[in-house]
Short mmCIF file of C-alpha atoms and ligand atoms in Angstrom, two decimals:
data_model
loop_
_atom_site.label_atom_id
_atom_site.label_comp_id
_atom_site.label_asym_id
_atom_site.label_seq_id
_atom_site.Cartn_x
_atom_site.Cartn_y
_atom_site.Cartn_z
CA MET K 687 0.01 -0.27 0.17
CA SER K 688 2.74 2.46 0.67
CA ASP K 689 3.97 2.24 -2.60
CA VAL K 690 1.06 3.39 -4.44
CA TRP K 691 1.66 6.82 -6.26
CA TRP K 692 -1.38 8.56 -4.77
CA ARG K 693 -0.48 8.13 -1.19
CA ASP K 694 1.52 11.16 -1.12
CA ALA K 695 0.58 12.71 -4.42
CA VAL K 696 0.39 16.36 -5.18
CA ILE K 697 -2.55 16.69 -7.58
CA TYR K 698 -3.37 19.82 -9.65
CA GLN K 699 -6.72 20.66 -10.60
CA VAL K 700 -7.28 22.04 -14.21
CA TYR K 701 -10.44 23.72 -14.78
CA PRO K 702 -10.47 23.49 -18.48
CA ARG K 703 -12.25 26.62 -19.53
CA SER K 704 -9.60 28.89 -17.60
CA PHE K 705 -6.45 27.22 -18.08
CA ALA K 706 -5.32 28.24 -21.42
CA ASP K 707 -6.69 28.87 -24.71
CA SER K 708 -4.96 27.47 -27.92
CA ASP K 709 -7.11 28.86 -30.83
CA GLY K 710 -7.96 32.56 -29.08
CA ASP K 711 -12.12 31.68 -29.00
CA GLY K 712 -11.58 33.07 -25.22
CA MET K 713 -12.34 29.52 -23.68
CA GLY K 714 -9.86 27.04 -22.59
CA ASP K 715 -9.06 24.11 -24.27
CA LEU K 716 -7.28 20.72 -24.23
CA ARG K 717 -4.67 21.80 -26.68
CA GLY K 718 -4.05 24.55 -24.71
CA ILE K 719 -3.45 22.35 -21.47
CA THR K 720 -1.36 20.17 -23.79
CA GLU K 721 0.99 23.24 -24.58
CA ARG K 722 1.27 24.16 -20.84
CA LEU K 723 2.14 20.87 -19.53
CA PRO K 724 5.68 21.43 -19.45
CA GLN K 725 5.01 24.16 -17.16
CA LEU K 726 3.38 21.60 -14.65
CA LYS K 727 6.09 19.55 -14.91
CA GLU K 728 8.51 21.96 -13.90
CA LEU K 729 6.20 23.12 -10.94
CA GLY K 730 6.76 19.63 -9.68
CA VAL K 731 3.02 18.14 -9.33
CA ASP K 732 2.93 14.48 -9.64
CA ALA K 733 -0.69 14.42 -11.27
CA VAL K 734 -3.40 16.35 -13.04
CA TRP K 735 -6.94 16.26 -12.49
CA LEU K 736 -8.95 17.78 -15.09
CA SER K 737 -12.63 19.06 -14.24
CA PRO K 738 -15.50 18.32 -16.63
CA PHE K 739 -14.71 18.42 -20.47
CA TYR K 740 -17.47 16.60 -21.82
CA PRO K 741 -20.15 17.63 -24.23
CA SER K 742 -22.19 20.26 -22.18
CA PRO K 743 -24.43 23.18 -22.56
CA GLN K 744 -22.07 24.59 -20.11
CA ARG K 745 -24.81 26.01 -17.67
CA ASP K 746 -22.99 24.79 -14.61
CA GLY K 747 -19.34 24.93 -15.89
CA GLY K 748 -19.43 21.20 -17.52
CA TYR K 749 -21.00 19.61 -14.48
CA ASP K 750 -23.85 19.25 -16.77
CA VAL K 751 -22.68 16.51 -18.87
CA ALA K 752 -24.83 15.63 -22.06
CA ASP K 753 -22.60 12.84 -23.12
CA TYR K 754 -20.08 10.86 -21.03
CA ARG K 755 -18.18 9.49 -23.41
CA ASP K 756 -16.71 12.26 -25.63
CA VAL K 757 -15.28 15.73 -25.54
CA ASP K 758 -16.89 18.97 -25.75
CA PRO K 759 -16.17 20.51 -29.20
CA ARG K 760 -15.26 23.73 -27.41
CA PHE K 761 -12.43 21.93 -26.09
CA GLY K 762 -11.30 19.57 -28.51
CA ASP K 763 -12.10 15.96 -29.53
CA LEU K 764 -11.15 12.63 -28.37
CA ASP K 765 -8.22 12.99 -30.06
CA ASP K 766 -6.88 15.81 -28.47
CA LEU K 767 -7.83 14.29 -25.15
CA GLY K 768 -5.72 11.13 -26.09
CA LYS K 769 -2.70 13.38 -27.10
CA LEU K 770 -3.22 15.35 -23.56
CA ILE K 771 -2.85 12.02 -21.48
CA THR K 772 -0.01 10.41 -23.48
CA ALA K 773 1.78 13.60 -23.07
CA ALA K 774 1.02 14.12 -19.53
CA HIS K 775 2.23 10.38 -19.15
CA GLU K 776 5.58 10.89 -21.11
CA LEU K 777 6.15 13.97 -18.43
CA GLY K 778 5.58 11.53 -15.65
CA ILE K 779 2.28 13.08 -14.77
CA ARG K 780 -0.63 10.75 -13.91
CA PHE K 781 -4.06 11.92 -15.24
CA ILE K 782 -7.55 11.95 -13.48
CA VAL K 783 -10.68 13.00 -14.64
CA ASP K 784 -13.92 14.12 -13.33
CA LEU K 785 -16.87 11.94 -13.07
CA VAL K 786 -20.43 13.47 -12.71
CA PRO K 787 -22.96 10.57 -11.53
CA ASN K 788 -25.39 12.49 -9.71
CA HIS K 789 -27.13 14.15 -12.39
CA THR K 790 -27.12 14.40 -16.03
CA SER K 791 -27.50 17.58 -18.09
CA SER K 792 -31.01 17.82 -19.11
CA GLU K 793 -29.71 17.56 -22.71
CA HIS K 794 -28.34 14.22 -22.00
CA GLN K 795 -30.43 11.64 -24.33
CA TRP K 796 -31.37 9.88 -21.66
CA PHE K 797 -33.45 13.01 -20.24
CA ARG K 798 -34.67 14.01 -23.60
CA ALA K 799 -35.89 10.46 -23.62
CA ALA K 800 -37.69 10.47 -20.21
CA LEU K 801 -39.47 13.82 -21.38
CA ASN K 802 -40.54 12.24 -24.60
CA ALA K 803 -41.77 8.91 -23.39
CA GLY K 804 -44.15 10.29 -20.54
CA PRO K 805 -45.10 9.32 -17.11
CA GLY K 806 -44.55 5.50 -15.77
CA SER K 807 -42.04 4.64 -18.63
CA PRO K 808 -38.40 3.15 -18.14
CA GLU K 809 -37.21 6.11 -19.48
CA ARG K 810 -38.36 8.13 -16.72
CA ALA K 811 -37.32 5.65 -14.10
CA ARG K 812 -33.75 6.61 -15.01
CA TYR K 813 -34.61 9.78 -13.16
CA ILE K 814 -36.56 10.99 -9.81
CA PHE K 815 -39.96 11.89 -11.35
CA ARG K 816 -43.18 12.38 -9.32
CA ASP K 817 -46.58 13.41 -9.98
CA GLU K 818 -46.21 15.81 -7.09
CA PRO K 819 -43.30 17.34 -5.15
CA PRO K 820 -42.94 15.06 -2.10
CA ASN K 821 -40.95 17.66 -0.20
CA SER K 822 -40.01 20.99 0.01
CA TRP K 823 -36.26 20.39 -0.68
CA GLN K 824 -34.04 23.43 -1.79
CA SER K 825 -31.58 23.26 -4.33
CA VAL K 826 -28.05 23.99 -3.73
CA PHE K 827 -27.88 26.84 -6.08
CA GLY K 828 -31.09 28.37 -4.54
CA GLY K 829 -34.85 27.90 -5.40
CA PRO K 830 -36.69 24.97 -5.29
CA ALA K 831 -35.15 21.36 -5.93
CA TRP K 832 -38.42 20.19 -7.95
CA GLN K 833 -39.34 21.27 -11.65
CA GLN K 834 -42.68 20.50 -13.25
CA VAL K 835 -42.29 19.43 -16.91
CA PRO K 836 -45.10 19.99 -19.71
CA ASP K 837 -47.32 16.61 -18.66
CA GLY K 838 -47.65 17.97 -15.02
CA GLN K 839 -44.83 15.53 -13.25
CA TRP K 840 -42.24 17.07 -11.43
CA TYR K 841 -38.20 15.87 -11.30
CA LEU K 842 -35.79 16.08 -8.68
CA HIS K 843 -32.74 18.49 -9.19
CA LEU K 844 -30.29 18.99 -6.24
CA PHE K 845 -28.47 21.51 -8.49
CA ASP K 846 -29.45 23.94 -11.67
CA VAL K 847 -32.88 22.86 -12.80
CA SER K 848 -30.90 21.93 -15.82
CA GLN K 849 -29.10 18.89 -13.79
CA PRO K 850 -31.56 16.32 -13.16
CA ASP K 851 -30.53 13.90 -10.62
CA LEU K 852 -30.37 10.16 -11.60
CA ASN K 853 -31.97 7.59 -9.96
CA TRP K 854 -29.49 5.15 -8.65
CA ASP K 855 -31.73 2.43 -7.14
CA ASN K 856 -32.18 1.55 -11.01
CA PRO K 857 -29.87 -1.03 -12.00
CA GLU K 858 -29.44 0.47 -15.62
CA VAL K 859 -27.91 3.77 -14.14
CA ARG K 860 -25.75 1.56 -12.22
CA ASP K 861 -24.74 -0.48 -15.34
CA GLU K 862 -24.31 2.78 -17.48
CA PHE K 863 -21.84 4.06 -15.11
CA ALA K 864 -19.85 1.03 -14.60
CA ASP K 865 -19.41 0.95 -18.66
CA ILE K 866 -18.36 4.91 -18.39
CA LEU K 867 -15.71 3.91 -15.70
CA ARG K 868 -14.39 1.20 -18.16
CA PHE K 869 -14.67 3.54 -21.07
CA TRP K 870 -12.01 5.97 -19.59
CA LEU K 871 -9.95 3.10 -17.69
CA ASP K 872 -9.48 1.90 -21.61
CA ARG K 873 -8.44 5.31 -22.56
CA GLY K 874 -5.73 5.10 -19.84
CA VAL K 875 -6.65 7.72 -17.12
CA ASP K 876 -5.18 7.28 -13.76
CA GLY K 877 -8.53 7.77 -11.97
CA PHE K 878 -11.51 9.60 -11.23
CA ARG K 879 -12.72 12.48 -9.11
CA VAL K 880 -16.19 11.57 -8.13
CA ASP K 881 -18.55 14.88 -8.30
CA VAL K 882 -21.20 14.90 -5.03
CA ALA K 883 -20.27 11.25 -4.13
CA HIS K 884 -22.21 12.01 -1.09
CA GLY K 885 -25.63 12.67 -2.87
CA LEU K 886 -26.33 9.56 -5.55
CA ILE K 887 -28.69 7.77 -2.90
CA LYS K 888 -31.77 9.57 -1.29
CA ASP K 889 -33.72 8.84 1.41
CA PRO K 890 -36.36 6.16 0.20
CA GLY K 891 -39.36 8.10 1.41
CA LEU K 892 -37.74 11.52 0.11
CA ALA K 893 -38.49 12.57 3.58
CA GLU K 894 -39.34 16.34 4.21
CA TYR K 895 -36.02 18.70 4.97
CA THR K 896 -36.39 22.21 5.15
CA TYR K 897 -33.16 23.55 6.26
CA ARG K 898 -31.62 25.36 3.20
CA GLY K 899 -28.23 25.64 4.90
CA ALA K 900 -27.96 21.49 4.24
CA VAL K 901 -26.47 22.00 0.79
CA LEU K 902 -23.14 20.87 0.41
CA GLY K 903 -22.62 19.67 4.04
CA GLY K 904 -23.98 22.31 6.24
CA LEU K 905 -26.04 20.38 8.49
CA ASP K 906 -29.01 21.72 10.72
CA PRO K 907 -27.20 21.50 13.93
CA LEU K 908 -30.46 20.68 15.46
CA GLY K 909 -32.33 18.45 13.05
CA PRO K 910 -32.29 14.89 11.75
CA PRO K 911 -29.31 14.16 9.10
CA PRO K 912 -30.08 15.41 5.62
CA PRO K 913 -32.23 12.76 3.62
CA MET K 914 -30.34 13.91 0.54
CA TRP K 915 -26.68 13.44 1.38
CA ASP K 916 -24.72 10.74 2.96
CA GLN K 917 -27.18 7.72 2.63
CA GLU K 918 -25.88 4.24 3.73
CA GLY K 919 -26.68 3.38 0.03
CA VAL K 920 -23.73 5.22 -1.55
CA HIS K 921 -21.39 2.96 -0.22
CA GLU K 922 -22.25 -0.21 -2.13
CA ILE K 923 -21.78 1.87 -5.27
CA TYR K 924 -18.32 2.67 -4.61
CA ARG K 925 -17.38 -0.84 -3.70
CA GLN K 926 -18.82 -1.85 -7.10
CA TRP K 927 -16.33 1.05 -8.57
CA ARG K 928 -13.61 -0.13 -6.61
CA ARG K 929 -13.61 -3.95 -8.28
CA ILE K 930 -14.04 -2.32 -11.31
CA VAL K 931 -11.00 -0.20 -11.14
CA GLU K 932 -9.06 -2.97 -9.55
CA ALA K 933 -9.23 -4.74 -12.14
CA TYR K 934 -7.25 -2.60 -14.53
CA PRO K 935 -3.27 -3.01 -14.10
CA GLY K 936 -1.34 -0.42 -12.16
CA ASP K 937 -2.68 1.88 -9.22
CA ARG K 938 -5.82 3.89 -10.38
CA VAL K 939 -7.28 6.28 -7.67
CA LEU K 940 -11.03 6.83 -6.57
CA VAL K 941 -11.55 10.39 -5.05
CA ALA K 942 -14.65 11.38 -3.54
CA GLU K 943 -15.97 14.92 -3.37
CA ALA K 944 -18.15 14.37 -0.23
CA TRP K 945 -19.33 17.41 1.64
CA VAL K 946 -19.51 15.21 4.70
CA SER K 947 -18.48 15.50 8.39
CA PRO K 948 -17.38 14.80 11.01
CA ALA K 949 -14.25 13.32 9.68
CA ASP K 950 -14.89 9.91 10.74
CA ARG K 951 -18.11 9.87 8.44
CA LEU K 952 -16.06 11.19 5.75
CA ALA K 953 -13.62 8.16 6.44
CA ARG K 954 -16.29 5.61 5.25
CA TYR K 955 -16.03 6.73 1.80
CA VAL K 956 -12.67 5.61 1.79
CA ARG K 957 -12.59 1.99 3.49
CA SER K 958 -10.27 -0.49 2.22
CA ASP K 959 -12.81 -1.61 -0.22
CA GLU K 960 -14.52 1.76 -1.33
CA MET K 961 -12.61 4.78 -2.53
CA ASN K 962 -9.12 5.71 -2.13
CA GLN K 963 -9.36 9.40 -1.04
CA ALA K 964 -11.65 12.22 -0.30
CA PHE K 965 -11.12 15.87 -0.24
CA ASN K 966 -10.73 17.38 3.54
CA PHE K 967 -12.97 20.10 3.29
CA GLU K 968 -13.13 20.55 7.03
CA TYR K 969 -9.42 21.62 6.61
CA MET K 970 -10.12 23.89 3.87
CA GLU K 971 -13.03 25.55 5.82
CA ALA K 972 -10.86 25.85 9.02
CA ARG K 973 -9.93 29.65 10.41
CA TRP K 974 -6.54 30.92 10.47
CA LEU K 975 -6.20 30.08 14.07
CA PRO K 976 -3.41 27.36 15.72
CA ALA K 977 -5.83 25.53 17.67
CA GLU K 978 -8.03 25.46 15.29
CA LEU K 979 -5.98 24.08 12.75
CA ARG K 980 -4.16 21.72 14.84
CA GLN K 981 -7.29 20.11 15.81
CA VAL K 982 -8.41 19.60 12.29
CA ILE K 983 -5.09 18.26 11.51
CA ASP K 984 -5.52 15.81 14.41
CA VAL K 985 -8.91 14.61 13.59
CA SER K 986 -7.81 14.30 9.89
CA LEU K 987 -5.14 12.14 10.42
CA ALA K 988 -6.94 9.81 12.89
CA ALA K 989 -9.84 9.55 10.71
CA GLY K 990 -7.47 8.44 7.84
CA ASP K 991 -5.63 6.15 10.02
CA GLY K 992 -8.74 4.52 11.55
CA VAL K 993 -9.25 3.01 7.68
CA GLY K 994 -5.75 2.95 6.65
CA ALA K 995 -6.29 5.58 4.05
CA PRO K 996 -4.17 8.68 3.32
CA THR K 997 -5.44 12.11 4.45
CA THR K 998 -5.80 14.79 2.01
CA TRP K 999 -5.39 18.48 2.14
CA VAL K 1000 -6.71 21.45 -0.03
CA LEU K 1001 -6.61 24.94 0.22
CA SER K 1002 -8.67 26.14 -2.72
CA ASN K 1003 -10.86 24.64 -5.81
CA HIS K 1004 -13.20 26.13 -8.33
CA ASP K 1005 -16.11 26.05 -6.04
CA VAL K 1006 -14.73 28.15 -3.45
CA VAL K 1007 -13.20 31.77 -2.76
CA ARG K 1008 -9.21 31.34 -3.51
CA HIS K 1009 -7.46 31.26 -0.14
CA ALA K 1010 -5.42 34.16 -1.15
CA THR K 1011 -8.33 36.21 -0.90
CA ARG K 1012 -10.40 34.20 2.12
CA LEU K 1013 -7.21 34.80 4.47
CA GLY K 1014 -7.38 38.11 3.53
CA TYR K 1015 -10.59 38.53 5.59
CA GLU K 1016 -9.88 38.57 9.68
CA GLY K 1017 -11.49 35.64 10.98
CA SER K 1018 -13.12 34.30 7.73
CA ARG K 1019 -14.49 30.68 7.65
CA GLY K 1020 -15.78 28.28 5.13
CA ARG K 1021 -16.19 28.54 1.55
CA MET K 1022 -17.56 32.03 1.03
CA PRO K 1023 -20.05 32.45 -1.54
CA GLY K 1024 -18.41 34.82 -3.75
CA ILE K 1025 -17.34 38.38 -3.38
CA GLY K 1026 -18.67 40.98 -5.69
CA VAL K 1027 -18.68 44.92 -6.37
CA GLY K 1028 -20.02 46.62 -2.92
CA ASP K 1029 -18.89 43.92 -0.77
CA PRO K 1030 -16.11 44.59 1.74
CA GLN K 1031 -12.85 43.69 -0.24
CA PRO K 1032 -10.07 41.86 1.42
CA ASP K 1033 -6.92 42.95 2.64
CA THR K 1034 -4.88 41.42 -0.53
CA GLY K 1035 -1.59 41.77 0.81
CA LEU K 1036 -2.43 40.03 4.12
CA GLY K 1037 -4.39 37.57 2.42
CA LEU K 1038 -1.07 36.52 -0.08
CA ARG K 1039 1.00 36.66 2.94
CA ARG K 1040 -1.22 34.15 4.78
CA ALA K 1041 -1.80 31.95 1.83
CA ARG K 1042 1.71 31.35 1.10
CA ALA K 1043 1.99 30.40 4.85
CA ALA K 1044 -0.69 28.16 4.68
CA THR K 1045 0.30 26.59 1.70
CA LEU K 1046 3.74 25.48 3.45
CA GLN K 1047 2.09 24.17 5.99
CA MET K 1048 -0.25 22.18 3.83
CA LEU K 1049 2.69 20.69 1.84
CA ALA K 1050 4.21 19.57 4.63
CA LEU K 1051 1.66 17.57 6.22
CA PRO K 1052 1.52 13.69 5.65
CA GLY K 1053 -0.64 12.66 2.75
CA SER K 1054 -1.72 13.82 -0.55
CA ALA K 1055 -2.41 17.54 -1.37
CA TYR K 1056 -4.52 19.46 -4.08
CA LEU K 1057 -3.72 22.53 -5.48
CA TYR K 1058 -6.24 24.65 -7.66
CA GLN K 1059 -4.63 26.05 -10.90
CA GLY K 1060 -3.51 29.62 -10.39
CA GLU K 1061 -2.76 29.39 -6.67
CA GLU K 1062 0.87 28.70 -7.33
CA LEU K 1063 0.53 32.17 -9.06
CA GLY K 1064 -0.79 33.40 -5.55
CA LEU K 1065 -3.71 34.57 -7.47
CA PRO K 1066 -6.67 36.43 -5.41
CA GLU K 1067 -10.44 36.00 -6.55
CA HIS K 1068 -11.64 38.65 -8.69
CA THR K 1069 -13.58 40.46 -6.20
CA THR K 1070 -14.92 43.02 -8.49
CA LEU K 1071 -16.22 40.95 -11.34
CA PRO K 1072 -19.17 42.70 -12.74
CA ASP K 1073 -22.32 41.05 -11.81
CA ASP K 1074 -23.51 40.91 -15.45
CA ALA K 1075 -20.54 39.22 -16.50
CA ARG K 1076 -21.56 36.23 -14.02
CA GLN K 1077 -22.16 32.71 -15.30
CA ASP K 1078 -22.37 30.53 -12.18
CA PRO K 1079 -26.26 29.27 -11.97
CA ALA K 1080 -26.38 30.08 -8.15
CA TRP K 1081 -26.09 33.98 -8.81
CA GLU K 1082 -29.67 33.85 -10.43
CA ARG K 1083 -31.09 31.05 -8.70
CA SER K 1084 -30.15 32.74 -5.12
CA GLY K 1085 -32.04 35.69 -6.16
CA HIS K 1086 -28.63 37.50 -6.23
CA THR K 1087 -27.94 37.08 -2.79
CA GLU K 1088 -24.98 34.85 -3.74
CA ARG K 1089 -22.59 36.02 -6.00
CA GLY K 1090 -21.10 32.47 -6.84
CA ARG K 1091 -17.76 30.98 -8.01
CA ASP K 1092 -16.68 32.87 -10.97
CA GLY K 1093 -14.55 34.80 -9.22
CA CYS K 1094 -12.30 31.88 -8.87
CA ARG K 1095 -12.63 30.67 -12.47
CA VAL K 1096 -11.02 33.76 -14.23
CA PRO K 1097 -8.58 32.58 -17.22
CA LEU K 1098 -5.07 32.37 -16.11
CA PRO K 1099 -1.93 35.13 -16.87
CA TRP K 1100 0.61 33.51 -18.19
CA GLU K 1101 2.27 36.53 -20.06
CA ALA K 1102 2.12 39.91 -18.13
CA ASP K 1103 2.13 41.97 -21.58
CA ALA K 1104 0.63 39.67 -23.88
CA PRO K 1105 -3.41 39.91 -24.82
CA SER K 1106 -5.78 38.11 -22.24
CA TYR K 1107 -2.50 38.03 -20.24
CA GLY K 1108 -1.30 34.97 -22.39
CA PHE K 1109 -4.36 33.16 -21.77
CA GLY K 1110 -4.99 32.58 -25.35
CA PRO K 1111 -3.86 34.26 -28.65
CA SER K 1112 -6.56 36.65 -28.62
CA ASP K 1113 -7.81 39.07 -26.20
CA ARG K 1114 -10.79 37.20 -25.61
CA SER K 1115 -11.61 35.80 -22.10
CA TRP K 1116 -14.74 34.01 -21.19
CA LEU K 1117 -14.74 36.10 -17.89
CA PRO K 1118 -12.78 39.06 -17.61
CA GLN K 1119 -9.67 39.32 -16.04
CA PRO K 1120 -8.76 42.21 -13.50
CA ALA K 1121 -5.93 44.65 -14.68
CA VAL K 1122 -3.95 43.24 -11.62
CA TRP K 1123 -3.61 39.75 -13.50
CA ALA K 1124 -0.54 41.37 -15.15
CA GLU K 1125 1.73 41.68 -11.61
CA TYR K 1126 0.58 37.69 -11.17
CA ALA K 1127 1.61 36.46 -14.86
CA LEU K 1128 3.79 33.55 -14.83
CA ASP K 1129 6.73 35.20 -16.72
CA ARG K 1130 6.69 37.89 -14.08
CA GLN K 1131 7.62 35.18 -11.60
CA GLN K 1132 9.76 32.62 -13.00
CA GLY K 1133 13.28 32.44 -11.80
CA VAL K 1134 11.99 35.54 -9.73
CA ALA K 1135 13.47 34.77 -5.94
CA GLY K 1136 10.73 34.99 -3.35
CA SER K 1137 7.92 34.79 -5.91
CA THR K 1138 4.85 32.72 -5.12
CA TRP K 1139 5.68 30.57 -8.05
CA GLU K 1140 9.06 29.74 -6.99
CA LEU K 1141 7.92 29.07 -3.62
CA TYR K 1142 5.43 26.66 -4.68
CA ARG K 1143 8.35 24.74 -6.69
CA SER K 1144 10.53 24.95 -3.82
CA ALA K 1145 8.19 23.37 -1.51
CA LEU K 1146 7.42 20.79 -4.15
CA ALA K 1147 11.08 19.70 -4.57
CA LEU K 1148 11.81 19.81 -0.88
CA ARG K 1149 8.69 17.80 -0.21
CA ARG K 1150 9.77 15.15 -2.38
CA GLU K 1151 13.36 15.24 -1.26
CA HIS K 1152 12.12 14.58 2.47
CA HIS K 1153 9.58 12.25 1.61
CA LEU K 1154 7.20 14.63 3.66
CA GLY K 1155 3.60 12.94 2.11
CA LEU K 1156 4.93 9.71 3.50
CA GLY K 1157 6.18 10.95 7.00
CA ASP K 1158 4.44 11.11 10.36
CA LEU K 1159 3.62 14.18 12.21
CA THR K 1160 4.74 14.92 15.62
CA TRP K 1161 3.82 18.02 17.41
CA LEU K 1162 6.27 20.35 19.00
CA ASP K 1163 5.48 22.27 22.15
CA GLU K 1164 3.18 25.23 21.05
CA THR K 1165 2.85 28.77 22.51
CA LYS K 1166 -0.58 30.51 21.76
CA ASP K 1167 0.47 31.91 18.43
CA VAL K 1168 2.65 29.18 17.02
CA LEU K 1169 1.82 25.84 15.21
CA ALA K 1170 5.06 23.59 14.78
CA PHE K 1171 5.59 20.07 14.26
CA ARG K 1172 7.97 17.65 13.02
CA ASN K 1173 7.99 15.56 9.74
CA GLY K 1174 11.16 13.27 9.72
CA GLN K 1175 13.92 15.24 10.06
CA VAL K 1176 11.77 18.67 8.91
CA LEU K 1177 10.58 20.96 11.61
CA VAL K 1178 7.67 23.00 10.35
CA LEU K 1179 6.88 25.97 12.32
CA THR K 1180 3.94 28.76 11.72
CA ASN K 1181 3.93 31.79 13.17
CA PHE K 1182 0.55 33.12 13.42
CA GLY K 1183 1.38 36.47 16.07
CA ALA K 1184 2.61 39.44 15.81
CA GLU K 1185 5.75 38.84 17.51
CA PRO K 1186 8.73 37.06 15.76
CA VAL K 1187 9.72 33.58 17.16
CA SER K 1188 13.12 32.11 17.40
CA LEU K 1189 14.25 28.85 15.77
CA PRO K 1190 15.23 26.08 17.84
CA LEU K 1191 19.19 26.17 18.24
CA GLY K 1192 21.06 24.41 15.22
CA ALA K 1193 17.97 24.08 13.19
CA ARG K 1194 19.06 25.02 9.34
CA VAL K 1195 16.62 27.01 7.26
CA LEU K 1196 15.16 25.11 4.19
CA LEU K 1197 12.41 27.58 2.96
CA SER K 1198 10.25 30.22 4.53
CA SER K 1199 7.19 31.93 3.10
CA GLU K 1200 8.44 35.03 3.38
CA PRO K 1201 11.98 36.43 4.48
CA LEU K 1202 13.01 35.99 7.99
CA GLY K 1203 14.08 39.13 9.95
CA ASP K 1204 17.67 40.50 10.08
CA ASP K 1205 17.72 38.49 13.45
CA GLY K 1206 16.92 35.20 11.98
CA ARG K 1207 13.47 35.16 13.46
CA VAL K 1208 10.31 33.96 12.01
CA PRO K 1209 7.74 36.85 11.54
CA GLY K 1210 4.07 36.83 11.95
CA ASP K 1211 1.84 35.02 9.25
CA VAL K 1212 5.18 32.99 7.91
CA THR K 1213 5.67 28.99 7.91
CA LEU K 1214 9.27 27.93 7.94
CA TRP K 1215 10.67 24.43 7.11
CA ALA K 1216 14.04 23.82 8.74
CA ALA K 1217 16.25 20.61 9.02
CA LEU K 1218 16.89 19.43 12.47
C1 LIG R 1438 -19.63 19.86 -7.69
C2 LIG R 1438 -18.53 20.58 -8.18
C3 LIG R 1438 -19.57 21.82 -8.60
C4 LIG R 1438 -20.82 21.49 -9.14
C5 LIG R 1438 -21.49 20.63 -8.62
C6 LIG R 1438 -22.82 19.93 -9.22
O1 LIG R 1438 -19.72 20.10 -6.07
O2 LIG R 1438 -17.52 20.74 -7.66
O3 LIG R 1438 -18.69 22.69 -9.38
O4 LIG R 1438 -21.68 22.61 -9.51
O5 LIG R 1438 -20.83 19.23 -7.89
O6 LIG R 1438 -22.25 19.13 -10.24
#
């Protein structure tokens, strides 16, 4: 087990719409990713996880899949994808694809057939249709989770109205996804990130649940467990998938996106015959407070150990406000529902400083770590994106109360002085890029000592050299404002306070998230790695 590649892997998330655009249409594409892969090699990641690239009306950024066995023409074709996978493998980078099994797009041929076939048909039985809404569940993006169709029936959509939930009690649905897994395994993918893994099975009675905050993990502190999340029946599905994946040679990985807490509940998704990893959202949501972080780290490690699975760590992804911005708000917590014009703006200097410290802490923890494209440049959220440019369905569906996730999905800056900051050959960009993108562009950071890009590169190289991902964590004495641990021969110290702190005698500095003071002490909001 300890020799599987994913146990300590650093996995880099590519959101294809926004990574690199090869043809100048303003939308990222697969060729763009292939052209930029050498940069990911230079960064030093072990694997890429590619967010959905399937044919889709793009009502939810591709998480509304119309065909699970093809590529959206916006991004290229199956041949381009084959070339991308081959190019990644030639560079020694593993390749994980995103699988969206909870719902299809309403443009999927199954849903079209369901609408045509009418009530009571086998086509409708692949989805969750009822004559009347049996409850008043709310969709994750706001508004009711039931939608009426012209013949009077209603279907369930936990997300956008264009994302009808599949009926996983129907064996046809299970067979179809088993086949989809094999389709991609046959094309050489190294694993799957499983979208909304906690949602596939609903309580059989579709029991009432009115607590709107239940979406994506927030539980009603007073009420019963939500009938749409984390039902026992999901585990049987992942046991079947594990058997399918294990029938293929090599070590493939199944990663759960499951907004489930507490940690030992999440650990049930990574028991020895289920998935291999689950995103650690509790860590992502922790505040910048030493006691809180220590507690989350301990609980996470114990939960993973309890089932023999590696713990994972993550600070940013395509659904949350980027951590360089979250940490620019004092006391901020959770994923934050997006930021826009008129909202309180973050302290970007503080945010970046803390983000660099947080990342260095994360990359020294034992287990596997997930990076989200652009964080290696220190990118902040676009916090002044014009509201009329927003595309996240959450903005409309929440009645303009949640700005949504567009601010973390803005196309990347590669070259400071090029049109679209080098995102593509034209000046087009599907979301407008802010003027500050120039200072974050990759070409302003490569080879520049102290840049965020060079910090990530050094951290990934040292992490590999010292086998930090495979190590063990031992806490060292702490004071109120300092969190310090040992992983093998490496001391990892984060100073959360205002006063600089001294290093133990004889410690040799390996890396620090900001320059140390002239006296060699570690300033506030800085993480330091030192050899003992
Ligand atoms: C997951 C995805 C998110 C998407 C949702 C519905 O949470 O990460 O982007 O909107 O599922 O598929």
